[in-house]
mmCIF file of C-alpha atoms in Angstrom:
data_model
loop_
_atom_site.group_PDB
_atom_site.id
_atom_site.type_symbol
_atom_site.label_atom_id
_atom_site.label_comp_id
_atom_site.label_asym_id
_atom_site.label_seq_id
_atom_site.Cartn_x
_atom_site.Cartn_y
_atom_site.Cartn_z
ATOM 1 C CA MET A 20 0.080 -0.135 -0.250
ATOM 2 C CA SER A 21 3.056 2.329 0.117
ATOM 3 C CA ALA A 22 3.940 2.388 -3.729
ATOM 4 C CA THR A 23 5.438 5.386 -4.874
ATOM 5 C CA LEU A 24 5.851 7.330 -8.016
ATOM 6 C CA ASP A 25 9.591 6.674 -7.818
ATOM 7 C CA MET A 26 9.034 2.853 -7.074
ATOM 8 C CA LEU A 27 7.011 2.660 -10.116
ATOM 9 C CA LEU A 28 9.545 4.501 -12.416
ATOM 10 C CA THR A 29 11.586 1.534 -11.615
ATOM 11 C CA THR A 30 9.447 -0.864 -13.163
ATOM 12 C CA GLN A 31 9.860 -2.331 -16.678
ATOM 13 C CA SER A 32 6.926 -0.459 -18.370
ATOM 14 C CA GLY A 33 7.843 2.549 -16.255
ATOM 15 C CA THR A 34 9.529 4.354 -19.353
ATOM 16 C CA GLU A 35 6.130 6.068 -20.484
ATOM 17 C CA ARG A 36 5.340 7.135 -17.296
ATOM 18 C CA ALA A 37 8.882 9.094 -16.586
ATOM 19 C CA ALA A 38 7.182 12.140 -18.083
ATOM 20 C CA ALA A 39 4.672 12.614 -15.580
ATOM 21 C CA PRO A 40 5.321 15.528 -13.188
ATOM 22 C CA PRO A 41 6.634 14.382 -9.962
ATOM 23 C CA ASP A 42 3.658 15.916 -7.707
ATOM 24 C CA THR A 43 1.554 13.539 -9.913
ATOM 25 C CA PRO A 44 -0.415 10.855 -7.612
ATOM 26 C CA VAL A 45 0.629 7.105 -8.541
ATOM 27 C CA GLU A 46 -2.798 6.190 -9.332
ATOM 28 C CA ALA A 47 -3.212 8.809 -11.926
ATOM 29 C CA VAL A 48 0.008 7.501 -13.838
ATOM 30 C CA LEU A 49 -1.070 3.969 -13.507
ATOM 31 C CA VAL A 50 -4.348 5.139 -14.897
ATOM 32 C CA ARG A 51 -3.123 7.081 -17.921
ATOM 33 C CA ALA A 52 -0.692 4.214 -18.761
ATOM 34 C CA VAL A 53 -3.460 1.583 -18.790
ATOM 35 C CA LEU A 54 -5.560 3.757 -21.152
ATOM 36 C CA GLU A 55 -2.691 3.921 -23.199
ATOM 37 C CA GLY A 56 -2.664 0.002 -23.546
ATOM 38 C CA ASP A 57 -0.584 -0.681 -20.516
ATOM 39 C CA ARG A 58 -2.155 -3.961 -18.977
ATOM 40 C CA GLU A 59 0.329 -4.559 -16.121
ATOM 41 C CA GLY A 60 -0.068 -1.015 -15.152
ATOM 42 C CA PHE A 61 -3.790 -2.200 -13.991
ATOM 43 C CA GLY A 62 -2.030 -5.063 -12.199
ATOM 44 C CA GLN A 63 -0.317 -2.472 -9.972
ATOM 45 C CA LEU A 64 -3.549 -0.550 -9.450
ATOM 46 C CA TYR A 65 -5.234 -3.546 -8.380
ATOM 47 C CA GLY A 66 -2.057 -4.457 -5.921
ATOM 48 C CA LEU A 67 -2.417 -1.070 -4.667
ATOM 49 C CA TYR A 68 -6.673 -1.130 -4.210
ATOM 50 C CA ALA A 69 -7.373 -4.608 -3.778
ATOM 51 C CA PRO A 70 -6.900 -4.110 0.094
ATOM 52 C CA LEU A 71 -9.739 -0.999 -0.031
ATOM 53 C CA VAL A 72 -12.206 -3.275 -1.915
ATOM 54 C CA HIS A 73 -11.466 -6.237 0.070
ATOM 55 C CA GLY A 74 -12.218 -4.313 3.231
ATOM 56 C CA ILE A 75 -15.315 -2.509 1.919
ATOM 57 C CA LEU A 76 -17.096 -5.432 0.549
ATOM 58 C CA LEU A 77 -15.749 -7.527 4.164
ATOM 59 C CA ALA A 78 -18.310 -5.106 5.829
ATOM 60 C CA ARG A 79 -21.225 -5.804 3.782
ATOM 61 C CA VAL A 80 -21.335 -8.823 2.164
ATOM 62 C CA PRO A 81 -20.630 -12.805 3.233
ATOM 63 C CA ARG A 82 -17.056 -13.595 3.563
ATOM 64 C CA ALA A 83 -17.304 -16.484 0.788
ATOM 65 C CA GLU A 84 -18.415 -14.024 -1.552
ATOM 66 C CA VAL A 85 -16.139 -11.538 -1.220
ATOM 67 C CA ASP A 86 -12.757 -12.970 -3.524
ATOM 68 C CA ASP A 87 -15.012 -13.633 -6.355
ATOM 69 C CA LEU A 88 -16.379 -10.248 -5.799
ATOM 70 C CA VAL A 89 -13.371 -8.193 -5.758
ATOM 71 C CA GLN A 90 -12.135 -9.828 -9.194
ATOM 72 C CA ASP A 91 -15.547 -9.050 -10.571
ATOM 73 C CA ILE A 92 -15.238 -5.288 -9.515
ATOM 74 C CA PHE A 93 -11.750 -4.908 -10.908
ATOM 75 C CA LEU A 94 -12.635 -6.469 -14.451
ATOM 76 C CA HIS A 95 -15.415 -3.958 -14.285
ATOM 77 C CA ALA A 96 -13.311 -1.265 -13.235
ATOM 78 C CA TYR A 97 -10.861 -2.584 -15.882
ATOM 79 C CA LYS A 98 -13.262 -2.412 -18.919
ATOM 80 C CA LYS A 99 -14.876 0.992 -17.541
ATOM 81 C CA LEU A 100 -11.759 2.860 -16.831
ATOM 82 C CA HIS A 101 -12.281 5.171 -19.751
ATOM 83 C CA THR A 102 -15.150 6.883 -18.053
ATOM 84 C CA LEU A 103 -13.159 7.867 -14.871
ATOM 85 C CA ARG A 104 -12.693 11.340 -15.793
ATOM 86 C CA GLU A 105 -10.381 12.430 -13.289
ATOM 87 C CA ALA A 106 -7.456 9.695 -13.087
ATOM 88 C CA ALA A 107 -6.340 10.688 -9.799
ATOM 89 C CA ALA A 108 -9.949 9.803 -8.506
ATOM 90 C CA PHE A 109 -9.346 6.024 -9.157
ATOM 91 C CA GLY A 110 -9.600 5.213 -5.118
ATOM 92 C CA PRO A 111 -13.033 6.672 -4.771
ATOM 93 C CA TRP A 112 -14.470 5.642 -7.836
ATOM 94 C CA ILE A 113 -13.401 1.980 -7.325
ATOM 95 C CA ALA A 114 -14.466 2.380 -3.956
ATOM 96 C CA MET A 115 -18.139 3.444 -4.970
ATOM 97 C CA ILE A 116 -18.138 0.523 -7.440
ATOM 98 C CA ALA A 117 -17.318 -1.700 -4.489
ATOM 99 C CA ARG A 118 -20.216 -0.110 -2.352
ATOM 100 C CA ASN A 119 -22.739 -0.229 -5.384
ATOM 101 C CA ARG A 120 -21.905 -4.244 -6.040
ATOM 102 C CA ALA A 121 -22.487 -5.039 -2.239
ATOM 103 C CA VAL A 122 -25.847 -3.584 -2.893
ATOM 104 C CA ASP A 123 -26.779 -5.485 -6.029
ATOM 105 C CA PHE A 124 -25.224 -8.643 -4.330
ATOM 106 C CA HIS A 125 -27.941 -8.371 -1.500
ATOM 107 C CA ARG A 126 -30.829 -7.456 -3.819
ATOM 108 C CA ARG A 127 -30.016 -10.731 -5.968
ATOM 109 C CA SER A 128 -29.235 -13.025 -3.071
ATOM 110 C CA LYS A 129 -30.413 -14.409 0.106
ATOM 111 C CA GLU A 130 -28.639 -14.802 3.454
ATOM 112 C CA THR A 131 -27.845 -18.627 2.635
ATOM 113 C CA VAL A 132 -24.131 -18.273 2.226
ATOM 114 C CA GLU A 133 -23.866 -16.976 5.993
ATOM 115 C CA ILE A 134 -24.610 -20.551 7.193
ATOM 116 C CA ASN A 135 -21.211 -21.409 5.098
ATOM 117 C CA ASP A 136 -19.141 -18.818 6.711
ATOM 118 C CA GLU A 137 -20.386 -20.071 10.140
ATOM 119 C CA LEU A 138 -19.614 -23.913 9.459
ATOM 120 C CA ARG A 139 -16.335 -22.673 7.861
ATOM 121 C CA GLY A 140 -15.256 -20.848 11.015
ATOM 122 C CA SER A 141 -14.285 -24.526 12.733
ATOM 123 C CA ASP A 142 -11.170 -23.057 14.007
ATOM 124 C CA THR A 143 -11.635 -21.001 17.640
ATOM 125 C CA HIS A 144 -9.966 -18.257 16.389
ATOM 126 C CA ASP A 145 -11.500 -17.789 12.937
ATOM 127 C CA SER A 146 -15.110 -17.714 14.648
ATOM 128 C CA LYS A 147 -13.732 -15.296 17.247
ATOM 129 C CA ALA A 148 -12.767 -13.290 14.255
ATOM 130 C CA ALA A 149 -16.098 -13.926 12.522
ATOM 131 C CA GLU A 150 -18.022 -13.150 15.476
ATOM 132 C CA ILE A 151 -16.184 -9.673 16.021
ATOM 133 C CA LEU A 152 -17.021 -9.116 12.110
ATOM 134 C CA GLU A 153 -20.332 -9.453 12.651
ATOM 135 C CA LEU A 154 -20.466 -7.347 15.525
ATOM 136 C CA ILE A 155 -18.721 -4.769 13.557
ATOM 137 C CA ARG A 156 -21.392 -5.580 10.938
ATOM 138 C CA SER A 157 -23.940 -4.514 12.912
ATOM 139 C CA LEU A 158 -22.598 -1.167 13.404
ATOM 140 C CA PRO A 159 -23.643 2.069 11.479
ATOM 141 C CA GLU A 160 -22.528 1.574 8.185
ATOM 142 C CA ALA A 161 -20.195 4.822 8.597
ATOM 143 C CA TYR A 162 -18.646 3.347 11.374
ATOM 144 C CA ARG A 163 -18.367 -0.559 9.774
ATOM 145 C CA GLU A 164 -16.338 0.075 6.627
ATOM 146 C CA THR A 165 -13.972 2.477 8.392
ATOM 147 C CA LEU A 166 -13.641 -0.281 11.014
ATOM 148 C CA VAL A 167 -12.930 -3.093 9.242
ATOM 149 C CA LEU A 168 -10.559 -0.942 6.828
ATOM 150 C CA ARG A 169 -8.163 -0.393 10.221
ATOM 151 C CA LEU A 170 -8.516 -3.289 12.549
ATOM 152 C CA VAL A 171 -8.913 -5.993 9.389
ATOM 153 C CA GLU A 172 -6.922 -4.829 6.402
ATOM 154 C CA GLY A 173 -4.113 -2.765 8.556
ATOM 155 C CA MET A 174 -4.870 0.854 6.981
ATOM 156 C CA THR A 175 -4.141 3.479 9.097
ATOM 157 C CA GLY A 176 -6.510 6.612 9.242
ATOM 158 C CA PRO A 177 -4.717 8.745 6.686
ATOM 159 C CA GLU A 178 -4.536 6.004 4.212
ATOM 160 C CA ILE A 179 -8.086 5.317 4.738
ATOM 161 C CA ALA A 180 -8.846 8.970 3.974
ATOM 162 C CA GLU A 181 -6.505 9.169 0.921
ATOM 163 C CA ARG A 182 -8.027 6.164 -0.871
ATOM 164 C CA THR A 183 -11.356 6.376 0.017
ATOM 165 C CA GLY A 184 -11.782 10.088 -1.000
ATOM 166 C CA LEU A 185 -13.184 10.953 2.452
ATOM 167 C CA THR A 186 -11.621 13.941 4.870
ATOM 168 C CA ALA A 187 -9.285 13.035 7.316
ATOM 169 C CA ALA A 188 -11.527 14.731 9.943
ATOM 170 C CA SER A 189 -14.608 12.445 9.240
ATOM 171 C CA VAL A 190 -12.400 9.101 9.134
ATOM 172 C CA ARG A 191 -11.094 10.135 12.360
ATOM 173 C CA VAL A 192 -14.761 10.784 13.795
ATOM 174 C CA ASN A 193 -15.956 7.556 12.179
ATOM 175 C CA LEU A 194 -12.956 5.559 13.583
ATOM 176 C CA HIS A 195 -13.745 6.988 17.285
ATOM 177 C CA ARG A 196 -17.201 6.626 17.209
ATOM 178 C CA GLY A 197 -17.360 3.226 15.740
ATOM 179 C CA MET A 198 -14.282 1.793 18.150
ATOM 180 C CA LYS A 199 -16.482 3.201 21.052
ATOM 181 C CA LEU A 200 -19.524 1.581 20.022
ATOM 182 C CA LEU A 201 -17.472 -1.461 19.424
ATOM 183 C CA ARG A 202 -16.006 -1.532 22.663
ATOM 184 C CA GLU A 203 -19.477 -1.367 24.457
ATOM 185 C CA ARG A 204 -20.795 -4.075 22.476
ATOM 186 C CA LEU A 205 -17.615 -6.196 23.012
ATOM 187 C CA GLY A 206 -18.394 -5.806 26.636
ATOM 188 C CA PHE A 207 -20.788 -8.516 26.586
ATOM 189 C CA MET A 208 -18.240 -10.907 24.849
ATOM 190 C CA GLU A 209 -16.412 -13.395 27.173
ATOM 191 C CA GLY A 210 -12.760 -13.632 26.874
ATOM 192 C CA LEU A 211 -12.006 -10.682 25.194
ATOM 193 C CA MET B 12 -8.186 8.090 25.856
ATOM 194 C CA ASN B 13 -5.397 8.918 23.581
ATOM 195 C CA ASP B 14 -6.892 7.865 19.918
ATOM 196 C CA ASP B 15 -3.459 8.149 18.209
ATOM 197 C CA TYR B 16 -2.688 4.714 18.036
ATOM 198 C CA LEU B 17 -5.982 3.966 16.552
ATOM 199 C CA TRP B 18 -5.651 6.830 13.952
ATOM 200 C CA ASP B 19 -2.499 6.384 12.716
ATOM 201 C CA LYS B 20 -0.603 3.569 14.829
ATOM 202 C CA SER B 21 1.416 6.285 16.636
ATOM 203 C CA GLY B 22 2.072 6.796 20.276
ATOM 204 C CA GLU B 23 1.329 4.265 23.006
ATOM 205 C CA PRO B 24 -0.597 1.469 21.257
ATOM 206 C CA ASP B 25 -4.090 0.544 22.737
ATOM 207 C CA PRO B 26 -4.086 -3.091 24.182
ATOM 208 C CA GLN B 27 -7.332 -3.707 23.139
ATOM 209 C CA VAL B 28 -7.056 -2.526 19.787
ATOM 210 C CA GLN B 29 -3.783 -4.311 18.988
ATOM 211 C CA GLU B 30 -6.116 -7.685 20.201
ATOM 212 C CA LEU B 31 -8.395 -6.780 17.736
ATOM 213 C CA GLU B 32 -6.054 -6.199 15.143
ATOM 214 C CA GLU B 33 -4.725 -9.708 15.530
ATOM 215 C CA ILE B 34 -7.846 -11.442 15.975
ATOM 216 C CA LEU B 35 -9.071 -9.775 12.633
ATOM 217 C CA GLY B 36 -5.853 -9.758 11.032
ATOM 218 C CA SER B 37 -6.802 -13.361 9.695
ATOM 219 C CA LEU B 38 -9.623 -12.311 7.644
ATOM 220 C CA ARG B 39 -7.273 -9.650 5.936
ATOM 221 C CA TYR B 40 -7.092 -9.829 2.221
ATOM 222 C CA GLN B 41 -4.438 -12.281 0.965
ATOM 223 C CA PRO B 42 -2.818 -11.226 -2.358
ATOM 224 C CA LYS B 43 -3.965 -13.051 -5.722
ATOM 225 C CA PRO B 44 -2.623 -12.666 -9.019
ATOM 226 C CA PHE B 45 -5.210 -10.365 -10.898
ATOM 227 C CA GLU B 46 -5.537 -12.167 -14.465
ATOM 228 C CA ILE B 47 -7.298 -10.096 -17.065
ATOM 229 C CA PRO B 48 -9.043 -12.421 -19.876
ATOM 230 C CA ARG B 49 -7.598 -12.078 -23.074
ATOM 231 C CA ASP B 50 -11.030 -11.219 -24.630
ATOM 232 C CA VAL B 51 -11.503 -8.721 -22.253
ATOM 233 C CA PRO B 52 -10.339 -5.592 -24.907
ATOM 234 C CA VAL B 53 -7.847 -2.883 -23.337
ATOM 235 C CA SER B 54 -9.948 0.159 -21.875
ATOM 236 C CA THR B 55 -8.825 2.767 -24.039
ATOM 237 C CA ARG B 56 -9.911 6.609 -24.246
ATOM 238 C CA ARG B 57 -12.801 6.855 -27.031
ATOM 239 C CA LYS B 58 -11.205 8.264 -29.787
ATOM 240 C CA TYR B 59 -14.789 8.678 -31.778
ATOM 241 C CA PHE B 60 -15.736 11.404 -29.497
ATOM 242 C CA PRO B 61 -14.913 14.326 -31.741
ATOM 243 C CA LEU B 62 -16.761 12.363 -34.752
ATOM 244 C CA LEU B 63 -19.953 12.089 -32.558
ATOM 245 C CA ALA B 64 -19.770 15.683 -31.461
ATOM 246 C CA ILE B 65 -19.423 16.661 -35.254
ATOM 247 C CA ALA B 66 -22.348 14.394 -36.098
ATOM 248 C CA ALA B 67 -24.720 15.521 -33.228
ATOM 249 C CA THR B 68 -24.168 19.075 -34.460
ATOM 250 C CA LEU B 69 -25.055 18.300 -38.210
ATOM 251 C CA LEU B 70 -28.025 16.381 -37.024
ATOM 252 C CA VAL B 71 -29.271 19.255 -35.006
ATOM 253 C CA ALA B 72 -28.350 21.743 -37.562
ATOM 254 C CA LEU B 73 -30.458 19.575 -39.918
ATOM 255 C CA LEU B 74 -33.336 19.494 -37.523
ATOM 256 C CA VAL B 75 -33.696 22.789 -37.172
ATOM 257 C CA ALA B 76 -33.329 23.742 -40.906
ATOM 258 C CA GLY B 77 -36.414 21.309 -41.406
ATOM 259 C CA VAL B 78 -38.474 23.046 -38.855
ATOM 260 C CA TRP B 79 -37.758 26.135 -40.027
ATOM 261 C CA PHE B 80 -38.528 25.056 -43.811
ATOM 262 C CA ARG B 81 -41.590 23.273 -42.674
ATOM 263 C CA MET B 82 -42.794 26.878 -40.532
ATOM 264 C CA ARG B 83 -42.057 28.694 -43.800
ATOM 265 C CA THR B 84 -44.012 26.505 -46.316
ATOM 266 C CA SER B 85 -46.945 26.171 -43.972
ATOM 267 C CA ASN B 86 -46.972 30.092 -43.747
ATOM 268 C CA ASN B 87 -47.429 30.101 -47.367
ATOM 269 C CA SER B 88 -50.098 26.967 -47.836
ATOM 270 C CA GLN B 89 -52.468 28.125 -44.829
ATOM 271 C CA PRO B 90 -55.355 29.786 -45.999
ATOM 272 C CA GLN B 91 -55.028 33.753 -46.035
ATOM 273 C CA GLN B 92 -58.465 34.012 -44.224
ATOM 274 C CA ALA B 93 -57.028 32.768 -41.276
ATOM 275 C CA ARG B 94 -54.362 35.457 -41.067
ATOM 276 C CA VAL B 95 -56.344 38.348 -41.389
ATOM 277 C CA PRO B 96 -57.386 38.887 -37.684
ATOM 278 C CA GLU B 97 -53.553 38.776 -36.727
ATOM 279 C CA ALA B 98 -53.021 41.564 -38.672
ATOM 280 C CA PRO B 99 -52.556 44.781 -36.048
ATOM 281 C CA PRO B 100 -55.226 47.585 -36.926
ATOM 282 C CA ALA B 101 -52.336 50.219 -37.164
ATOM 283 C CA GLU B 102 -51.228 48.170 -40.407
ATOM 284 C CA LYS B 103 -54.800 48.940 -42.282
ATOM 285 C CA VAL B 104 -54.610 52.378 -41.643
ATOM 286 C CA VAL B 105 -51.350 52.857 -43.544
ATOM 287 C CA VAL B 106 -52.957 51.046 -46.386
ATOM 288 C CA PRO B 107 -52.971 53.192 -49.316
ATOM 289 C CA VAL B 108 -56.391 54.639 -50.765
ATOM 290 C CA GLU B 109 -56.049 53.019 -53.912
ATOM 291 C CA HIS B 110 -55.611 49.655 -52.398
ATOM 292 C CA GLU B 111 -58.343 49.849 -50.348
ATOM 293 C CA GLN B 112 -60.573 49.535 -53.488
ATOM 294 C CA THR B 113 -59.417 46.500 -54.719
ATOM 295 C CA PRO B 114 -60.542 42.994 -54.296
ATOM 296 C CA GLU B 115 -60.792 41.278 -50.633
ATOM 297 C CA PRO B 116 -57.702 38.539 -51.538
ATOM 298 C CA GLU B 117 -55.658 41.130 -52.457
ATOM 299 C CA LYS B 118 -56.075 43.466 -49.839
ATOM 300 C CA ASN B 119 -55.441 40.710 -47.437
ATOM 301 C CA ASN B 120 -51.971 39.680 -49.358
ATOM 302 C CA LEU B 121 -51.018 43.284 -48.988
ATOM 303 C CA VAL B 122 -51.980 42.919 -45.131
ATOM 304 C CA ILE B 123 -49.848 39.889 -44.594
ATOM 305 C CA ASN B 124 -47.098 41.177 -46.750
ATOM 306 C CA ARG B 125 -46.819 44.267 -44.589
ATOM 307 C CA LYS B 126 -46.759 42.132 -41.619
ATOM 308 C CA HIS B 127 -43.320 41.234 -42.471
ATOM 309 C CA ARG B 128 -42.021 44.387 -43.406
ATOM 310 C CA SER B 129 -40.496 47.063 -40.989
ATOM 311 C CA ARG B 130 -43.201 49.464 -39.874
ATOM 312 C CA PRO B 131 -42.687 53.307 -41.533
ATOM 313 C CA SER B 132 -41.889 56.145 -38.573
ATOM 314 C CA ALA B 133 -44.225 58.743 -37.853
ATOM 315 C CA VAL B 134 -41.698 61.711 -39.409
ATOM 316 C CA VAL B 135 -42.520 59.469 -42.571
ATOM 317 C CA LEU B 136 -45.643 59.152 -42.772
ATOM 318 C CA ALA B 137 -46.405 62.780 -41.918
ATOM 319 C CA LYS B 138 -44.316 63.699 -44.762
ATOM 320 C CA ARG B 139 -46.023 61.175 -46.794
ATOM 321 C CA GLU B 140 -49.232 62.654 -46.125
ATOM 322 C CA ARG B 141 -48.344 66.226 -46.600
ATOM 323 C CA GLU B 142 -47.182 65.241 -49.987
ATOM 324 C CA GLU B 143 -50.598 63.451 -51.072
ATOM 325 C CA ARG B 144 -52.317 66.960 -49.392
ATOM 326 C CA GLU B 145 -50.091 69.368 -52.080
ATOM 327 C CA GLU B 146 -50.988 66.953 -55.335
ATOM 328 C CA ALA B 147 -54.111 66.932 -54.088
ATOM 329 C CA LEU B 148 -54.669 70.508 -53.793
ATOM 330 C CA ALA B 149 -52.663 71.168 -56.974
ATOM 331 C CA ALA B 150 -54.958 68.556 -59.106
ATOM 332 C CA LYS B 151 -58.005 70.592 -57.871
ATOM 333 C CA GLU B 152 -56.247 73.711 -59.187
ATOM 334 C CA GLN B 153 -55.982 72.038 -62.631
ATOM 335 C CA LEU B 154 -59.363 70.835 -62.601
ATOM 336 C CA MET B 155 -60.645 74.181 -61.676
ATOM 337 C CA VAL B 156 -58.947 75.938 -64.832
ATOM 338 C CA ALA B 157 -59.962 73.265 -66.885
ATOM 339 C CA LEU B 158 -63.729 74.037 -65.386
ATOM 340 C CA ARG B 159 -63.488 77.668 -65.889
ATOM 341 C CA LEU B 160 -62.106 77.449 -69.296
ATOM 342 C CA ALA B 161 -64.979 74.998 -70.303
ATOM 343 C CA SER B 162 -67.251 77.362 -69.136
ATOM 344 C CA GLU B 163 -66.091 80.293 -71.073
ATOM 345 C CA LYS B 164 -66.051 78.498 -74.337
ATOM 346 C CA LEU B 165 -69.680 77.461 -73.574
ATOM 347 C CA ASN B 166 -71.034 81.025 -73.128
ATOM 348 C CA LEU B 167 -68.694 81.849 -76.459
ATOM 349 C CA ALA B 168 -70.542 79.439 -78.088
ATOM 350 C CA HIS B 169 -74.286 80.485 -76.559
ATOM 351 C CA ARG B 170 -73.525 84.186 -77.531
ATOM 352 C CA ARG B 171 -72.820 83.310 -81.212
ATOM 353 C CA ALA B 172 -75.908 81.138 -81.593
ATOM 354 C CA GLN B 173 -78.057 84.454 -80.242
ATOM 355 C CA GLY B 174 -76.512 86.928 -82.486
ATOM 356 C CA PHE B 175 -74.468 88.767 -79.642
ATOM 357 C CA PRO B 176 -71.418 90.449 -80.518
ATOM 358 C CA ALA B 177 -68.365 88.248 -79.420
ATOM 359 C CA ASN B 178 -66.387 90.743 -77.398
ATOM 360 C CA GLN B 179 -69.736 91.359 -75.340
ATOM 361 C CA ILE B 180 -69.668 89.316 -72.207
ATOM 362 C CA LYS B 181 -72.932 89.462 -69.725
ATOM 363 C CA ASN B 182 -73.967 87.252 -66.758
ATOM 364 C CA GLN B 183 -70.312 86.094 -66.685
ATOM 365 C CA HIS B 184 -70.415 83.743 -63.200
ATOM 366 C CA ARG B 185 -67.615 82.210 -61.719
ATOM 367 C CA VAL B 186 -67.088 78.951 -61.116
ATOM 368 C CA GLY B 187 -65.864 77.372 -57.988
#
């Protein structure tokens, strides 16, 4: 997640990207490269943003569906990349695609997959994780996404703000309030 | 409570947050290669956008021209009687006297055509009226002279018929 423009310029296909000004965001350089026909560039975008999309989906859809949906979302993004007006806004754009896809998923399917999740969690550690994730999912939407990105995906607050397009202040508030709510609910759980 | 650790992992670690990170870390995204299928075309910028814009502009221009032509032809083919009430009353005053006695369709044509002309100003109208009055007065003078001459000739002929001398003029009256 800590890719920089310098790092990208050392890659094999970075010859064309070297013309970009030094202040240009990495995403903008990569998006432009992909639009010029560079498939590898999209692989790098995937590497940068897959954890974000994974976290957004994990806060909304069953775990068993998340990986497939991540692939679908990036494939969709690849096909529709030319519709992205501002190349630097790739993060907020794909985050919105992921949220919309999660809504579509709930419209089309029933909650039968949730049973598979519970059956899969035979390991104690894993089942505890699933239980806490369920608690996070029961929080208001604004808090659950931020908490999953912070506690599950390991992103910091500034990273969440940068990649989702939210302001740092709102991310900080969401983290603070969400964590407070989660602590209250975790108080009823044993062994934590 | 200090939220710095929760915010950017700086400062003194919060044990509860750390424990949650450890437990939930098992659900973290596991990197997987992303394969773009061969049959999926590379997303490129639309290069035919300018062509589309030109085509759209031409289409709009054609539509406008069509509407304009249709309106124009319908104006010409509509019954002229329907247009008469729309003519402003002031326009009818402007119509010259000789045209008022023309047959009705011609008069209507004049009114319709005058609708599209620019209205003459008041100064032009006054000037035109003054010129017409002067012409009428001149015509009247000429008519009076002709009548006087005719009257003189009739008197002369009458006297000659009665045997009076040609230079003796009696009971002469002025005409006009």
